[in-house]
Amino acid sequence: MRILVVDDDKNLCRLMEVYLKKEGYKVVLANEGQGAIDKYYEENPDLIILDIMLPKMDGWDICKAIRKKADIPILMLTAKGEKADKLKGLELGADDYVTKPFDPDELVARVKAILRRSATQSIRGDILTFPNLKINNKKHQVILKGKVLDLAPKEYDLLSFLAKNEKQVFSREQLLNQVWGFDFIGDIRTVDTHIKRLRKKIDEKLDDYKYFHTVWGVGYKFETSKENE
């Protein structure tokens, strides 16, 4: 498994790298914010060890940026022992929190524990399978009738979110918040536009099934149904 370590202390990065590699992990290092985000997209890590105090972009901002795109496990590092920092990290979606200085063996143990929990929780979430349709969230890939489907990023995000919440009805406002984010500035009809595109790319290519359903007066849901039902 691959771990992205983000800390501006290069000596500490190398120390963590040594201990993690001893346990068989592949380690990728970054020393500042934008570099960390670039490495995340390039390397597709299984877990991120993220320092809070970083130059230019701090760990909070990196955590928020990555959390908008993926549910990857994040272990926060900080030199502060304040309860408020721990709570803030957990509120932003961090999975655990370690205060510097720390025992490297304890860090490795926490990494193992987080990855075990993550593996258990994501067995169903990584690959979603439906008739003639497979969504691989690990590879960010959709396969329709055996062929990889070309989707725009927000089309994929919308499909993945609805499929993970199969049969649940969402209003347009809820979909905007979940997929585009609370800070999205634009027309609510962008949801309708993306649903229309997904229907054209998926439902209209299938003879026996359809997936995208309008619930009149409410919004949309994803549900497997035969075309003649």
PDB file of C-alpha atoms in Angstrom:
ATOM      1  CA  MET A   1       0.000   0.000   0.000  1.00  0.00           C
ATOM      2  CA  ARG A   2       1.106   3.550  -0.718  1.00  0.00           C
ATOM      3  CA  ILE A   3       1.382   6.291   1.913  1.00  0.00           C
ATOM      4  CA  LEU A   4       1.835  10.005   1.269  1.00  0.00           C
ATOM      5  CA  VAL A   5       3.809  11.715   4.056  1.00  0.00           C
ATOM      6  CA  VAL A   6       3.490  15.506   4.188  1.00  0.00           C
ATOM      7  CA  ASP A   7       5.753  17.466   6.549  1.00  0.00           C
ATOM      8  CA  ASP A   8       8.129  20.404   6.080  1.00  0.00           C
ATOM      9  CA  ASP A   9      10.646  18.738   8.434  1.00  0.00           C
ATOM     10  CA  LYS A  10      12.637  16.694   5.916  1.00  0.00           C
ATOM     11  CA  ASN A  11      14.494  14.750   8.605  1.00  0.00           C
ATOM     12  CA  LEU A  12      11.216  13.685  10.194  1.00  0.00           C
ATOM     13  CA  CYS A  13       9.899  12.710   6.752  1.00  0.00           C
ATOM     14  CA  ARG A  14      12.906  10.470   6.208  1.00  0.00           C
ATOM     15  CA  LEU A  15      12.470   8.907   9.660  1.00  0.00           C
ATOM     16  CA  MET A  16       8.815   8.094   8.955  1.00  0.00           C
ATOM     17  CA  GLU A  17       9.789   6.772   5.546  1.00  0.00           C
ATOM     18  CA  VAL A  18      12.312   4.344   7.083  1.00  0.00           C
ATOM     19  CA  TYR A  19       9.821   2.949   9.609  1.00  0.00           C
ATOM     20  CA  LEU A  20       6.973   2.672   7.105  1.00  0.00           C
ATOM     21  CA  LYS A  21       9.138   1.004   4.462  1.00  0.00           C
ATOM     22  CA  LYS A  22      10.231  -1.581   7.043  1.00  0.00           C
ATOM     23  CA  GLU A  23       6.560  -2.603   7.209  1.00  0.00           C
ATOM     24  CA  GLY A  24       6.342  -2.973   3.444  1.00  0.00           C
ATOM     25  CA  TYR A  25       4.624   0.321   2.575  1.00  0.00           C
ATOM     26  CA  LYS A  26       5.601   2.398  -0.426  1.00  0.00           C
ATOM     27  CA  VAL A  27       6.213   5.968   0.755  1.00  0.00           C
ATOM     28  CA  VAL A  28       5.828   9.229  -1.168  1.00  0.00           C
ATOM     29  CA  LEU A  29       7.107  12.466   0.407  1.00  0.00           C
ATOM     30  CA  ALA A  30       5.973  16.083   0.118  1.00  0.00           C
ATOM     31  CA  ASN A  31       7.182  19.110   2.087  1.00  0.00           C
ATOM     32  CA  GLU A  32       4.552  21.767   1.320  1.00  0.00           C
ATOM     33  CA  GLY A  33       0.874  22.148   0.510  1.00  0.00           C
ATOM     34  CA  GLN A  34       0.576  22.333  -3.251  1.00  0.00           C
ATOM     35  CA  GLY A  35       3.223  19.656  -3.612  1.00  0.00           C
ATOM     36  CA  ALA A  36       1.139  17.424  -1.362  1.00  0.00           C
ATOM     37  CA  ILE A  37      -1.987  17.922  -3.479  1.00  0.00           C
ATOM     38  CA  ASP A  38      -0.016  17.276  -6.680  1.00  0.00           C
ATOM     39  CA  LYS A  39       1.450  14.079  -5.201  1.00  0.00           C
ATOM     40  CA  TYR A  40      -2.011  12.966  -4.132  1.00  0.00           C
ATOM     41  CA  TYR A  41      -3.293  13.153  -7.725  1.00  0.00           C
ATOM     42  CA  GLU A  42      -0.127  11.640  -9.196  1.00  0.00           C
ATOM     43  CA  GLU A  43       0.330   8.753  -6.761  1.00  0.00           C
ATOM     44  CA  ASN A  44      -3.228   7.862  -5.638  1.00  0.00           C
ATOM     45  CA  PRO A  45      -2.091   6.913  -2.097  1.00  0.00           C
ATOM     46  CA  ASP A  46      -4.017   4.673   0.296  1.00  0.00           C
ATOM     47  CA  LEU A  47      -3.378   6.934   3.308  1.00  0.00           C
ATOM     48  CA  ILE A  48      -1.990  10.407   4.014  1.00  0.00           C
ATOM     49  CA  ILE A  49       0.109  11.401   7.037  1.00  0.00           C
ATOM     50  CA  LEU A  50      -0.410  15.158   7.135  1.00  0.00           C
ATOM     51  CA  ASP A  51       1.329  17.790   9.269  1.00  0.00           C
ATOM     52  CA  ILE A  52      -0.808  20.782  10.246  1.00  0.00           C
ATOM     53  CA  MET A  53       1.892  23.471  10.328  1.00  0.00           C
ATOM     54  CA  LEU A  54       3.083  23.795   6.730  1.00  0.00           C
ATOM     55  CA  PRO A  55       4.302  26.781   4.675  1.00  0.00           C
ATOM     56  CA  LYS A  56       1.855  28.577   2.336  1.00  0.00           C
ATOM     57  CA  MET A  57      -0.996  26.059   2.699  1.00  0.00           C
ATOM     58  CA  ASP A  58      -1.564  24.446   6.086  1.00  0.00           C
ATOM     59  CA  GLY A  59      -2.757  20.939   6.831  1.00  0.00           C
ATOM     60  CA  TRP A  60      -6.332  22.081   7.449  1.00  0.00           C
ATOM     61  CA  ASP A  61      -6.614  23.470   3.900  1.00  0.00           C
ATOM     62  CA  ILE A  62      -4.992  20.389   2.372  1.00  0.00           C
ATOM     63  CA  CYS A  63      -7.371  18.138   4.292  1.00  0.00           C
ATOM     64  CA  LYS A  64     -10.391  20.143   3.115  1.00  0.00           C
ATOM     65  CA  ALA A  65      -9.198  20.155  -0.513  1.00  0.00           C
ATOM     66  CA  ILE A  66      -8.641  16.392  -0.582  1.00  0.00           C
ATOM     67  CA  ARG A  67     -11.851  15.622   1.322  1.00  0.00           C
ATOM     68  CA  LYS A  68     -13.815  17.332  -1.485  1.00  0.00           C
ATOM     69  CA  LYS A  69     -12.460  14.714  -3.888  1.00  0.00           C
ATOM     70  CA  ALA A  70     -12.031  11.495  -1.922  1.00  0.00           C
ATOM     71  CA  ASP A  71     -12.597   9.695   1.346  1.00  0.00           C
ATOM     72  CA  ILE A  72      -8.955   8.651   1.720  1.00  0.00           C
ATOM     73  CA  PRO A  73      -7.776   8.002   5.335  1.00  0.00           C
ATOM     74  CA  ILE A  74      -5.848  10.941   6.822  1.00  0.00           C
ATOM     75  CA  LEU A  75      -3.636  10.887   9.932  1.00  0.00           C
ATOM     76  CA  MET A  76      -2.914  14.412  11.194  1.00  0.00           C
ATOM     77  CA  LEU A  77       0.394  15.438  12.811  1.00  0.00           C
ATOM     78  CA  THR A  78       0.900  18.518  14.956  1.00  0.00           C
ATOM     79  CA  ALA A  79       3.342  19.952  17.447  1.00  0.00           C
ATOM     80  CA  LYS A  80       0.421  21.318  19.424  1.00  0.00           C
ATOM     81  CA  GLY A  81      -1.328  19.344  22.131  1.00  0.00           C
ATOM     82  CA  GLU A  82      -4.431  21.486  22.245  1.00  0.00           C
ATOM     83  CA  LYS A  83      -7.792  19.742  22.308  1.00  0.00           C
ATOM     84  CA  ALA A  84      -9.216  22.314  19.873  1.00  0.00           C
ATOM     85  CA  ASP A  85      -6.754  21.259  17.159  1.00  0.00           C
ATOM     86  CA  LYS A  86      -7.714  17.624  17.561  1.00  0.00           C
ATOM     87  CA  LEU A  87     -11.413  18.419  17.356  1.00  0.00           C
ATOM     88  CA  LYS A  88     -10.905  20.603  14.294  1.00  0.00           C
ATOM     89  CA  GLY A  89      -9.003  17.822  12.539  1.00  0.00           C
ATOM     90  CA  LEU A  90     -11.685  15.275  13.292  1.00  0.00           C
ATOM     91  CA  GLU A  91     -14.415  17.671  12.144  1.00  0.00           C
ATOM     92  CA  LEU A  92     -12.616  18.110   8.816  1.00  0.00           C
ATOM     93  CA  GLY A  93     -12.586  14.345   8.323  1.00  0.00           C
ATOM     94  CA  ALA A  94      -9.219  13.258   9.747  1.00  0.00           C
ATOM     95  CA  ASP A  95      -9.203   9.622  10.886  1.00  0.00           C
ATOM     96  CA  ASP A  96      -6.661   9.993  13.674  1.00  0.00           C
ATOM     97  CA  TYR A  97      -4.338  12.505  15.286  1.00  0.00           C
ATOM     98  CA  VAL A  98      -0.759  12.242  16.631  1.00  0.00           C
ATOM     99  CA  THR A  99       1.047  14.921  18.626  1.00  0.00           C
ATOM    100  CA  LYS A 100       4.772  15.562  18.071  1.00  0.00           C
ATOM    101  CA  PRO A 101       7.144  14.311  19.300  1.00  0.00           C
ATOM    102  CA  PHE A 102       5.900  10.780  18.796  1.00  0.00           C
ATOM    103  CA  ASP A 103       7.220   7.233  18.909  1.00  0.00           C
ATOM    104  CA  PRO A 104       7.651   6.041  15.273  1.00  0.00           C
ATOM    105  CA  ASP A 105       6.481   2.563  16.273  1.00  0.00           C
ATOM    106  CA  GLU A 106       3.252   4.065  17.629  1.00  0.00           C
ATOM    107  CA  LEU A 107       2.786   5.974  14.380  1.00  0.00           C
ATOM    108  CA  VAL A 108       3.160   2.774  12.367  1.00  0.00           C
ATOM    109  CA  ALA A 109       0.679   1.003  14.649  1.00  0.00           C
ATOM    110  CA  ARG A 110      -1.854   3.770  14.104  1.00  0.00           C
ATOM    111  CA  VAL A 111      -1.321   3.627  10.345  1.00  0.00           C
ATOM    112  CA  LYS A 112      -1.990  -0.120  10.375  1.00  0.00           C
ATOM    113  CA  ALA A 113      -5.132   0.352  12.469  1.00  0.00           C
ATOM    114  CA  ILE A 114      -6.516   3.057  10.164  1.00  0.00           C
ATOM    115  CA  LEU A 115      -5.845   0.980   7.054  1.00  0.00           C
ATOM    116  CA  ARG A 116      -7.531  -2.060   8.610  1.00  0.00           C
ATOM    117  CA  ARG A 117     -10.619   0.001   9.406  1.00  0.00           C
ATOM    118  CA  SER A 118     -10.579   1.584   5.971  1.00  0.00           C
ATOM    119  CA  ALA A 119     -10.309  -1.787   4.224  1.00  0.00           C
ATOM    120  CA  THR A 120     -13.271  -3.111   6.188  1.00  0.00           C
ATOM    121  CA  GLN A 121     -15.387  -0.050   5.470  1.00  0.00           C
ATOM    122  CA  SER A 122     -14.556   0.145   1.752  1.00  0.00           C
ATOM    123  CA  ILE A 123     -15.058  -3.467   0.674  1.00  0.00           C
ATOM    124  CA  ARG A 124     -18.446  -2.546  -0.747  1.00  0.00           C
ATOM    125  CA  GLY A 125     -17.660   1.064  -1.563  1.00  0.00           C
ATOM    126  CA  ASP A 126     -14.653   0.604  -3.858  1.00  0.00           C
ATOM    127  CA  ILE A 127     -16.467  -1.343  -6.575  1.00  0.00           C
ATOM    128  CA  LEU A 128     -20.183  -0.956  -7.160  1.00  0.00           C
ATOM    129  CA  THR A 129     -21.670  -3.509  -9.541  1.00  0.00           C
ATOM    130  CA  PHE A 130     -25.017  -3.298 -11.314  1.00  0.00           C
ATOM    131  CA  PRO A 131     -26.389  -4.990 -14.450  1.00  0.00           C
ATOM    132  CA  ASN A 132     -24.077  -3.987 -17.328  1.00  0.00           C
ATOM    133  CA  LEU A 133     -22.579  -1.228 -15.160  1.00  0.00           C
ATOM    134  CA  LYS A 134     -19.566  -1.213 -12.841  1.00  0.00           C
ATOM    135  CA  ILE A 135     -18.246   1.785 -10.880  1.00  0.00           C
ATOM    136  CA  ASN A 136     -14.681   1.420  -9.610  1.00  0.00           C
ATOM    137  CA  ASN A 137     -14.154   4.246  -7.124  1.00  0.00           C
ATOM    138  CA  LYS A 138     -10.571   3.173  -6.444  1.00  0.00           C
ATOM    139  CA  LYS A 139      -9.618   3.651 -10.097  1.00  0.00           C
ATOM    140  CA  HIS A 140     -12.147   6.441 -10.700  1.00  0.00           C
ATOM    141  CA  GLN A 141     -13.502   4.388 -13.585  1.00  0.00           C
ATOM    142  CA  VAL A 142     -16.934   3.478 -14.963  1.00  0.00           C
ATOM    143  CA  ILE A 143     -17.428   0.429 -17.175  1.00  0.00           C
ATOM    144  CA  LEU A 144     -20.619   0.130 -19.224  1.00  0.00           C
ATOM    145  CA  LYS A 145     -21.270  -3.140 -21.074  1.00  0.00           C
ATOM    146  CA  GLY A 146     -17.591  -4.066 -20.774  1.00  0.00           C
ATOM    147  CA  LYS A 147     -16.213  -0.742 -22.059  1.00  0.00           C
ATOM    148  CA  VAL A 148     -14.708   2.162 -20.121  1.00  0.00           C
ATOM    149  CA  LEU A 149     -17.095   5.104 -20.162  1.00  0.00           C
ATOM    150  CA  ASP A 150     -15.854   8.644 -20.735  1.00  0.00           C
ATOM    151  CA  LEU A 151     -17.390  10.909 -18.077  1.00  0.00           C
ATOM    152  CA  ALA A 152     -16.650  14.478 -17.060  1.00  0.00           C
ATOM    153  CA  PRO A 153     -15.408  14.786 -13.437  1.00  0.00           C
ATOM    154  CA  LYS A 154     -18.709  16.074 -12.039  1.00  0.00           C
ATOM    155  CA  GLU A 155     -20.670  13.494 -14.013  1.00  0.00           C
ATOM    156  CA  TYR A 156     -18.579  10.813 -12.353  1.00  0.00           C
ATOM    157  CA  ASP A 157     -18.947  12.383  -8.897  1.00  0.00           C
ATOM    158  CA  LEU A 158     -22.716  12.620  -9.279  1.00  0.00           C
ATOM    159  CA  LEU A 159     -23.017   9.047 -10.530  1.00  0.00           C
ATOM    160  CA  SER A 160     -20.794   7.704  -7.752  1.00  0.00           C
ATOM    161  CA  PHE A 161     -22.675   9.566  -5.030  1.00  0.00           C
ATOM    162  CA  LEU A 162     -26.105   8.448  -6.236  1.00  0.00           C
ATOM    163  CA  ALA A 163     -24.964   4.848  -6.756  1.00  0.00           C
ATOM    164  CA  LYS A 164     -23.477   4.652  -3.248  1.00  0.00           C
ATOM    165  CA  ASN A 165     -26.852   5.799  -1.955  1.00  0.00           C
ATOM    166  CA  GLU A 166     -28.967   3.567  -4.167  1.00  0.00           C
ATOM    167  CA  LYS A 167     -32.754   4.067  -3.860  1.00  0.00           C
ATOM    168  CA  GLN A 168     -32.359   7.196  -1.717  1.00  0.00           C
ATOM    169  CA  VAL A 169     -34.092  10.290  -3.083  1.00  0.00           C
ATOM    170  CA  PHE A 170     -32.163  13.581  -3.113  1.00  0.00           C
ATOM    171  CA  SER A 171     -33.367  17.074  -3.872  1.00  0.00           C
ATOM    172  CA  ARG A 172     -31.407  19.253  -6.292  1.00  0.00           C
ATOM    173  CA  GLU A 173     -30.167  21.334  -3.364  1.00  0.00           C
ATOM    174  CA  GLN A 174     -28.868  18.231  -1.566  1.00  0.00           C
ATOM    175  CA  LEU A 175     -27.059  17.035  -4.686  1.00  0.00           C
ATOM    176  CA  LEU A 176     -25.483  20.449  -5.190  1.00  0.00           C
ATOM    177  CA  ASN A 177     -24.204  20.444  -1.606  1.00  0.00           C
ATOM    178  CA  GLN A 178     -22.931  16.852  -1.711  1.00  0.00           C
ATOM    179  CA  VAL A 179     -21.349  16.864  -5.181  1.00  0.00           C
ATOM    180  CA  TRP A 180     -20.514  20.497  -5.962  1.00  0.00           C
ATOM    181  CA  GLY A 181     -20.008  21.708  -2.399  1.00  0.00           C
ATOM    182  CA  PHE A 182     -21.694  24.247  -0.142  1.00  0.00           C
ATOM    183  CA  ASP A 183     -19.697  27.086  -1.690  1.00  0.00           C
ATOM    184  CA  PHE A 184     -20.936  26.381  -5.240  1.00  0.00           C
ATOM    185  CA  ILE A 185     -22.148  29.508  -6.990  1.00  0.00           C
ATOM    186  CA  GLY A 186     -24.313  28.703  -9.970  1.00  0.00           C
ATOM    187  CA  ASP A 187     -27.689  27.652 -11.264  1.00  0.00           C
ATOM    188  CA  ILE A 188     -29.456  24.804  -9.501  1.00  0.00           C
ATOM    189  CA  ARG A 189     -30.409  23.513 -12.953  1.00  0.00           C
ATOM    190  CA  THR A 190     -26.845  22.294 -13.391  1.00  0.00           C
ATOM    191  CA  VAL A 191     -28.056  19.150 -11.574  1.00  0.00           C
ATOM    192  CA  ASP A 192     -30.735  18.601 -14.230  1.00  0.00           C
ATOM    193  CA  THR A 193     -28.139  19.096 -16.965  1.00  0.00           C
ATOM    194  CA  HIS A 194     -25.788  16.504 -15.486  1.00  0.00           C
ATOM    195  CA  ILE A 195     -28.586  13.978 -14.924  1.00  0.00           C
ATOM    196  CA  LYS A 196     -29.622  14.451 -18.557  1.00  0.00           C
ATOM    197  CA  ARG A 197     -26.049  13.777 -19.710  1.00  0.00           C
ATOM    198  CA  LEU A 198     -25.753  10.664 -17.529  1.00  0.00           C
ATOM    199  CA  ARG A 199     -29.041   9.321 -18.890  1.00  0.00           C
ATOM    200  CA  LYS A 200     -27.776   9.846 -22.432  1.00  0.00           C
ATOM    201  CA  LYS A 201     -24.440   8.161 -21.694  1.00  0.00           C
ATOM    202  CA  ILE A 202     -25.811   5.284 -19.587  1.00  0.00           C
ATOM    203  CA  ASP A 203     -29.581   4.712 -19.648  1.00  0.00           C
ATOM    204  CA  GLU A 204     -29.931   5.294 -23.387  1.00  0.00           C
ATOM    205  CA  LYS A 205     -27.123   2.822 -24.093  1.00  0.00           C
ATOM    206  CA  LEU A 206     -28.880  -0.003 -22.228  1.00  0.00           C
ATOM    207  CA  ASP A 207     -31.702  -2.086 -23.649  1.00  0.00           C
ATOM    208  CA  ASP A 208     -33.015  -3.743 -20.489  1.00  0.00           C
ATOM    209  CA  TYR A 209     -32.277  -1.430 -17.566  1.00  0.00           C
ATOM    210  CA  LYS A 210     -32.385   2.184 -16.511  1.00  0.00           C
ATOM    211  CA  TYR A 211     -30.831   3.785 -13.436  1.00  0.00           C
ATOM    212  CA  PHE A 212     -31.695   7.478 -13.192  1.00  0.00           C
ATOM    213  CA  HIS A 213     -35.177   8.251 -11.951  1.00  0.00           C
ATOM    214  CA  THR A 214     -36.984  11.530 -11.453  1.00  0.00           C
ATOM    215  CA  VAL A 215     -39.103  11.709  -8.319  1.00  0.00           C
ATOM    216  CA  TRP A 216     -41.561  14.441  -9.239  1.00  0.00           C
ATOM    217  CA  GLY A 217     -41.683  17.335  -6.816  1.00  0.00           C
ATOM    218  CA  VAL A 218     -38.627  16.063  -4.925  1.00  0.00           C
ATOM    219  CA  GLY A 219     -35.546  15.332  -7.037  1.00  0.00           C
ATOM    220  CA  TYR A 220     -33.659  12.273  -8.259  1.00  0.00           C
ATOM    221  CA  LYS A 221     -32.625   8.777  -7.227  1.00  0.00           C
ATOM    222  CA  PHE A 222     -30.434   5.991  -8.589  1.00  0.00           C
ATOM    223  CA  GLU A 223     -32.179   2.624  -8.709  1.00  0.00           C
ATOM    224  CA  THR A 224     -31.855  -0.466 -10.885  1.00  0.00           C
ATOM    225  CA  SER A 225     -35.067  -1.100 -12.764  1.00  0.00           C
ATOM    226  CA  LYS A 226     -36.015  -2.947 -15.923  1.00  0.00           C
ATOM    227  CA  GLU A 227     -36.931  -0.744 -18.855  1.00  0.00           C
ATOM    228  CA  ASN A 228     -40.515  -2.007 -19.003  1.00  0.00           C
ATOM    229  CA  GLU A 229     -41.248  -1.597 -15.283  1.00  0.00           C
TER     230      GLU A 229
END
